[in-house]
C-alpha cells in the first residue's frame, strides 16, 4: 500500500492530540486560503474538528502549528482525508507529503477498505504516498453541492 517512506523534516513533529490544535489558525487558513473551504464559519470548522481525527504539524522549538489534516472515519471500513493545509511560509519542505504519509500510516492498523480524498491541484503530493485516481469513478455518486 505504501510507496517510499516520507519522513518529516528535522525540527517538526506530528500530533493527533486535538488539544494542541490552534483552531483559530486552522480556521483562518481554510476560510481564507483553501479553495474548498473559503468562507467556512468558525462554528462549522469547530464542529468539523470535534467530529474528526485531526493531525497537526508543529515546529518543535516554538510549538507553532504549521500544517493540518482532518480525517472522517469509522475506523473500520472507510476514511475520508480532508482539509489538508500547509502554511504558505513552510511549503516546499516536504511537510505535505510527510503529513499525508503519517495519516496513511496511522490508519493502516484499522484495515480500512478504502481511504479517499478529493483534490483539484495537489495530485502529485498524494501520488507520492500511494494515492491513485479511482479505477471507475462512474461508480461513485455524490449528494449535495458539487
Coordinates of N, CA and C in Angstrom, one line a residue:
X1 N 0.8 -1.2 0.0 CA 0.0 0.0 0.0 C 0.9 1.3 0.0
X2 N 2.1 1.2 0.6 CA 2.8 2.4 0.7 C 3.9 2.5 -0.3
X3 N 4.2 3.7 -0.7 CA 5.4 3.9 -1.6 C 6.6 4.2 -0.6
X4 N 7.6 4.8 -1.0 CA 8.8 5.1 -0.2 C 8.3 5.9 1.0
X5 N 8.9 5.7 2.2 CA 8.5 6.4 3.4 C 8.8 7.9 3.2
X6 N 8.0 8.7 3.8 CA 8.1 10.2 3.7 C 8.4 10.7 5.1
X7 N 9.6 11.0 5.4 CA 9.9 11.4 6.7 C 9.7 12.9 6.9
X8 N 9.3 13.3 8.1 CA 9.1 14.7 8.5 C 10.5 15.4 8.5
X9 N 10.6 16.5 8.0 CA 11.9 17.2 8.1 C 12.3 17.5 9.5
X10 N 13.6 17.6 9.8 CA 14.0 17.9 11.2 C 13.4 19.2 11.7
X11 N 13.1 19.2 12.9 CA 12.5 20.4 13.5 C 11.0 20.5 13.6
X12 N 10.4 19.4 13.1 CA 8.9 19.4 13.0 C 8.4 18.1 13.7
X13 N 7.2 18.1 14.2 CA 6.6 16.9 14.8 C 5.1 16.9 14.4
X14 N 4.5 15.7 14.4 CA 3.1 15.5 14.1 C 2.4 15.0 15.3
X15 N 1.2 15.5 15.6 CA 0.5 15.0 16.7 C -1.0 14.9 16.3
X16 N -1.7 13.9 16.9 CA -3.1 13.7 16.8 C -3.9 14.2 18.0
X17 N -3.2 14.9 18.9 CA -3.8 15.5 20.1 C -4.6 16.7 19.7
X18 N -5.9 16.6 19.7 CA -6.8 17.7 19.3 C -6.6 18.9 20.2
X19 N -6.2 18.7 21.4 CA -6.0 19.8 22.4 C -4.8 20.7 21.9
X20 N -3.9 20.2 21.1 CA -2.8 21.0 20.7 C -3.1 21.9 19.5
X21 N -4.2 21.6 18.8 CA -4.6 22.4 17.6 C -4.8 23.8 17.9
X22 N -4.3 24.6 17.0 CA -4.6 26.1 17.0 C -5.8 26.3 16.1
X23 N -7.0 26.1 16.7 CA -8.2 26.1 15.9 C -8.5 27.4 15.2
X24 N -8.1 28.5 15.8 CA -8.2 29.8 15.2 C -7.3 29.9 13.9
X25 N -6.1 29.4 14.0 CA -5.2 29.4 12.9 C -5.7 28.5 11.8
X26 N -6.2 27.3 12.1 CA -6.7 26.3 11.2 C -7.9 27.0 10.4
X27 N -8.8 27.6 11.2 CA -9.9 28.2 10.6 C -9.5 29.4 9.6
X28 N -8.5 30.2 10.1 CA -8.1 31.2 9.2 C -7.5 30.7 7.9
X29 N -6.6 29.7 8.0 CA -6.0 29.1 6.8 C -7.1 28.6 5.8
X30 N -8.0 27.8 6.3 CA -9.0 27.2 5.5 C -10.0 28.2 4.9
X31 N -10.5 29.1 5.8 CA -11.6 30.0 5.3 C -11.1 31.1 4.5
X32 N -9.8 31.4 4.4 CA -9.3 32.5 3.6 C -8.3 32.1 2.5
X33 N -7.8 30.8 2.5 CA -6.8 30.4 1.6 C -7.0 29.0 1.0
X34 N -8.0 28.3 1.3 CA -8.3 27.0 0.8 C -9.5 27.0 -0.1
X35 N -9.3 26.7 -1.4 CA -10.4 26.9 -2.3 C -11.7 26.1 -2.0
X36 N -11.5 25.0 -1.2 CA -12.7 24.2 -0.9 C -13.4 24.6 0.4
X37 N -12.8 25.6 1.1 CA -13.4 26.0 2.4 C -13.5 27.5 2.5
X38 N -13.4 28.2 1.4 CA -13.4 29.7 1.5 C -14.7 30.1 2.2
X39 N -14.6 31.0 3.2 CA -15.8 31.5 3.8 C -16.4 30.6 4.9
X40 N -15.8 29.4 5.1 CA -16.3 28.5 6.1 C -16.3 29.2 7.5
X41 N -17.4 29.1 8.2 CA -17.5 29.8 9.5 C -16.7 29.1 10.6
X42 N -16.3 29.8 11.6 CA -15.5 29.2 12.7 C -16.4 28.2 13.4
X43 N -17.6 28.4 13.6 CA -18.5 27.4 14.2 C -18.5 26.1 13.4
X44 N -18.6 26.2 12.1 CA -18.6 25.0 11.3 C -17.3 24.3 11.4
X45 N -16.2 25.1 11.3 CA -14.9 24.5 11.4 C -14.7 23.8 12.8
X46 N -15.1 24.4 13.8 CA -15.0 23.8 15.2 C -15.8 22.5 15.2
X47 N -17.0 22.4 14.6 CA -17.8 21.2 14.6 C -17.0 20.1 13.8
X48 N -16.4 20.5 12.7 CA -15.7 19.6 11.9 C -14.5 19.0 12.6
X49 N -13.8 19.8 13.4 CA -12.7 19.4 14.2 C -13.2 18.4 15.2
X50 N -14.3 18.8 15.9 CA -14.8 17.9 17.0 C -15.2 16.5 16.5
X51 N -15.7 16.4 15.3 CA -16.2 15.2 14.8 C -15.2 14.4 14.0
X52 N -13.9 14.8 14.0 CA -12.9 14.2 13.2 C -11.6 13.7 13.9
X53 N -10.8 13.0 13.3 CA -9.5 12.6 13.7 C -8.6 13.7 13.1
X54 N -7.9 14.5 13.9 CA -7.1 15.6 13.5 C -5.6 15.4 13.6
X55 N -4.9 15.9 12.6 CA -3.4 15.8 12.6 C -2.9 17.2 12.5
X56 N -2.0 17.6 13.4 CA -1.3 18.9 13.3 C 0.2 18.6 13.1
X57 N 0.8 19.5 12.4 CA 2.3 19.5 12.3 C 2.8 20.8 13.0
X58 N 3.8 20.6 13.9 CA 4.2 21.7 14.7 C 5.7 21.8 14.6
X59 N 6.2 23.1 14.7 CA 7.6 23.3 14.9 C 8.0 22.9 16.3
X60 N 9.0 22.1 16.4 CA 9.4 21.6 17.7 C 9.8 22.7 18.7
X61 N 10.6 23.6 18.3 CA 11.1 24.6 19.2 C 10.0 25.6 19.7
X62 N 9.3 26.1 18.7 CA 8.3 27.1 19.1 C 6.9 26.5 19.5
X63 N 6.6 25.3 19.0 CA 5.3 24.7 19.2 C 4.3 25.2 18.3
X64 N 4.6 26.1 17.4 CA 3.7 26.7 16.4 C 3.2 25.7 15.4
X65 N 1.9 25.7 15.2 CA 1.3 24.8 14.2 C 1.6 25.3 12.8
X66 N 2.0 24.4 11.9 CA 2.4 24.9 10.6 C 1.6 24.1 9.5
X67 N 0.9 23.0 9.9 CA 0.1 22.3 8.9 C -1.0 21.5 9.6
X68 N -2.0 21.1 8.8 CA -3.2 20.5 9.4 C -3.8 19.5 8.4
X69 N -4.4 18.4 8.9 CA -5.2 17.5 8.1 C -6.2 16.9 9.0
X70 N -7.4 16.6 8.4 CA -8.5 16.1 9.1 C -9.0 14.8 8.4
X71 N -9.4 13.8 9.2 CA -9.9 12.5 8.7 C -11.3 12.3 9.3
X72 N -12.2 11.9 8.4 CA -13.5 11.5 8.8 C -13.5 10.0 8.6
X73 N -13.7 9.2 9.6 CA -13.6 7.7 9.5 C -14.5 7.0 10.5
X74 N -14.8 5.8 10.2 CA -15.5 4.9 11.1 C -14.4 3.9 11.8
X75 N -13.2 4.1 11.4 CA -12.1 3.3 12.0 C -12.2 1.8 11.7
X76 N -13.1 1.4 10.7 CA -13.3 0.0 10.4 C -13.3 -0.3 8.9
X77 N -13.9 0.6 8.1 CA -14.0 0.3 6.7 C -13.7 1.4 5.8
X78 N -13.7 2.7 6.2 CA -13.6 3.8 5.3 C -13.0 5.0 6.0
X79 N -12.3 5.8 5.3 CA -11.8 7.1 5.7 C -11.8 8.1 4.6
X80 N -12.1 9.4 4.9 CA -12.0 10.5 4.0 C -11.0 11.5 4.6
X81 N -9.9 11.7 3.8 CA -8.9 12.7 4.2 C -9.3 14.1 3.6
X82 N -9.4 15.1 4.5 CA -9.8 16.4 4.0 C -9.1 17.5 4.7
X83 N -9.3 18.7 4.3 CA -8.7 19.9 4.9 C -7.2 19.8 5.1
X84 N -6.5 19.2 4.2 CA -5.1 19.2 4.3 C -4.5 20.6 3.9
X85 N -3.8 21.2 4.8 CA -3.3 22.5 4.5 C -1.9 22.7 5.1
X86 N -1.0 23.2 4.4 CA 0.4 23.6 4.9 C 0.5 25.1 4.8
X87 N 0.9 25.7 5.8 CA 1.1 27.2 5.9 C 2.1 27.5 4.7
X88 N 1.7 28.6 4.0 CA 2.5 29.1 2.9 C 3.9 29.3 3.2
X89 N 4.2 29.7 4.4 CA 5.6 30.1 4.8 C 6.5 28.9 4.9
X90 N 6.0 27.6 5.0 CA 6.8 26.5 5.1 C 6.6 25.5 4.0
X91 N 5.9 25.9 2.9 CA 5.7 25.0 1.8 C 7.0 24.7 1.1
X92 N 7.1 23.6 0.4 CA 8.3 23.2 -0.3 C 9.3 22.4 0.5
X93 N 9.0 22.1 1.7 CA 9.9 21.4 2.6 C 9.5 19.9 2.7
X94 N 8.5 19.5 2.0 CA 8.0 18.1 2.1 C 7.1 17.8 3.3
X95 N 6.6 18.9 3.9 CA 5.7 18.7 5.1 C 4.3 18.1 4.6
X96 N 3.8 18.5 3.5 CA 2.5 17.9 3.0 C 2.6 16.4 2.8
X97 N 3.6 16.0 2.0 CA 3.8 14.6 1.8 C 4.0 13.8 3.1
X98 N 4.8 14.3 4.0 CA 5.1 13.7 5.3 C 3.8 13.6 6.1
X99 N 3.0 14.7 6.1 CA 1.7 14.7 6.8 C 0.8 13.6 6.3
X100 N 0.6 13.6 5.0 CA -0.4 12.6 4.4 C 0.2 11.2 4.6
X101 N 1.5 11.0 4.5 CA 2.0 9.7 4.8 C 1.8 9.3 6.3
X102 N 1.9 10.2 7.2 CA 1.6 9.9 8.6 C 0.1 9.6 8.8
X103 N -0.8 10.3 8.1 CA -2.2 9.9 8.2 C -2.4 8.5 7.7
X104 N -1.9 8.2 6.5 CA -2.0 6.9 5.9 C -1.5 5.8 6.9
X105 N -0.3 6.0 7.4 CA 0.3 5.1 8.3 C -0.5 4.9 9.6
X106 N -1.1 6.0 10.1 CA -1.9 6.0 11.3 C -3.1 5.1 11.1
X107 N -3.7 5.2 9.9 CA -4.9 4.5 9.6 C -4.7 3.0 9.2
X108 N -3.5 2.7 8.9 CA -3.1 1.3 8.4 C -3.6 0.2 9.3
X109 N -3.4 0.3 10.6 CA -3.8 -0.8 11.5 C -5.3 -1.1 11.5
X110 N -6.1 -0.1 11.1 CA -7.5 -0.3 11.1 C -8.0 -1.2 10.0
X111 N -7.2 -1.5 9.0 CA -7.5 -2.3 7.9 C -8.7 -1.8 7.1
X112 N -8.7 -0.5 6.9 CA -9.7 0.1 6.1 C -9.8 -0.4 4.7
X113 N -11.0 -0.6 4.1 CA -11.1 -1.0 2.8 C -10.7 0.1 1.8
X114 N -11.0 1.4 2.2 CA -10.8 2.5 1.3 C -10.5 3.7 2.0
X115 N -9.5 4.5 1.6 CA -9.2 5.8 2.0 C -9.3 6.7 0.8
X116 N -10.2 7.7 0.9 CA -10.4 8.6 -0.2 C -10.1 10.0 0.1
X117 N -9.9 10.8 -0.9 CA -9.7 12.3 -0.8 C -10.1 12.9 -2.1
X118 N -10.3 14.2 -2.1 CA -10.5 14.9 -3.3 C -9.5 16.1 -3.4
X119 N -9.0 16.3 -4.6 CA -8.1 17.5 -4.8 C -8.3 18.0 -6.2
X120 N -8.1 19.3 -6.3 CA -8.1 19.9 -7.6 C -6.7 20.3 -8.1
X121 N -5.8 20.3 -7.2 CA -4.5 20.8 -7.6 C -3.2 20.1 -6.9
X122 N -3.4 19.1 -6.1 CA -2.3 18.5 -5.4 C -2.2 17.0 -5.6
X123 N -2.5 16.6 -6.8 CA -2.4 15.2 -7.2 C -1.0 14.6 -6.9
X124 N 0.0 15.4 -7.2 CA 1.4 15.0 -7.1 C 1.8 14.7 -5.6
X125 N 1.3 15.5 -4.7 CA 1.5 15.3 -3.3 C 1.0 13.9 -2.8
X126 N -0.3 13.6 -3.2 CA -0.9 12.4 -2.8 C -0.4 11.2 -3.6
X127 N 0.0 11.3 -4.8 CA 0.6 10.2 -5.6 C 1.9 9.8 -4.9
X128 N 2.6 10.7 -4.3 CA 3.9 10.3 -3.7 C 3.7 9.4 -2.5
X129 N 2.6 9.4 -1.9 CA 2.3 8.5 -0.8 C 1.4 7.3 -1.1
X130 N 1.1 7.1 -2.4 CA 0.4 5.9 -2.8 C -1.0 6.1 -3.4
X131 N -1.5 7.3 -3.3 CA -2.9 7.5 -3.8 C -2.9 7.5 -5.3
X132 N -4.0 6.9 -5.9 CA -4.2 6.9 -7.3 C -5.6 7.3 -7.7
X133 N -5.8 7.7 -8.9 CA -7.2 8.0 -9.3 C -8.1 6.8 -9.2
X134 N -9.4 7.0 -9.0 CA -10.3 5.9 -8.9 C -10.3 5.1 -10.3
X135 N -10.3 3.8 -10.2 CA -10.4 2.9 -11.4 C -11.6 3.2 -12.2
X136 N -12.7 3.4 -11.5 CA -14.0 3.6 -12.2 C -14.8 4.6 -11.4
X137 N -14.5 5.9 -11.7 CA -15.2 7.0 -11.0 C -16.7 7.0 -11.3
X138 N -17.2 6.3 -12.4 CA -18.6 6.4 -12.7 C -19.4 5.6 -11.6
X139 N -18.7 4.8 -10.8 CA -19.4 4.0 -9.7 C -19.8 4.9 -8.5
X140 N -19.1 6.1 -8.4 CA -19.3 7.0 -7.3 C -20.4 8.0 -7.6
X141 N -21.1 8.3 -6.5 CA -22.1 9.4 -6.6 C -22.0 10.3 -5.4
X142 N -22.6 11.5 -5.6 CA -22.5 12.5 -4.5 C -23.9 13.1 -4.4
X143 N -24.1 13.6 -3.1 CA -25.3 14.3 -2.8 C -24.9 15.6 -2.3
X144 N -25.5 16.7 -2.7 CA -25.1 18.0 -2.2 C -24.4 18.8 -3.2
X145 N -23.9 19.9 -2.8 CA -23.2 20.8 -3.7 C -21.9 20.2 -4.3
X146 N -21.7 20.4 -5.5 CA -20.5 19.8 -6.2 C -19.6 20.9 -6.7

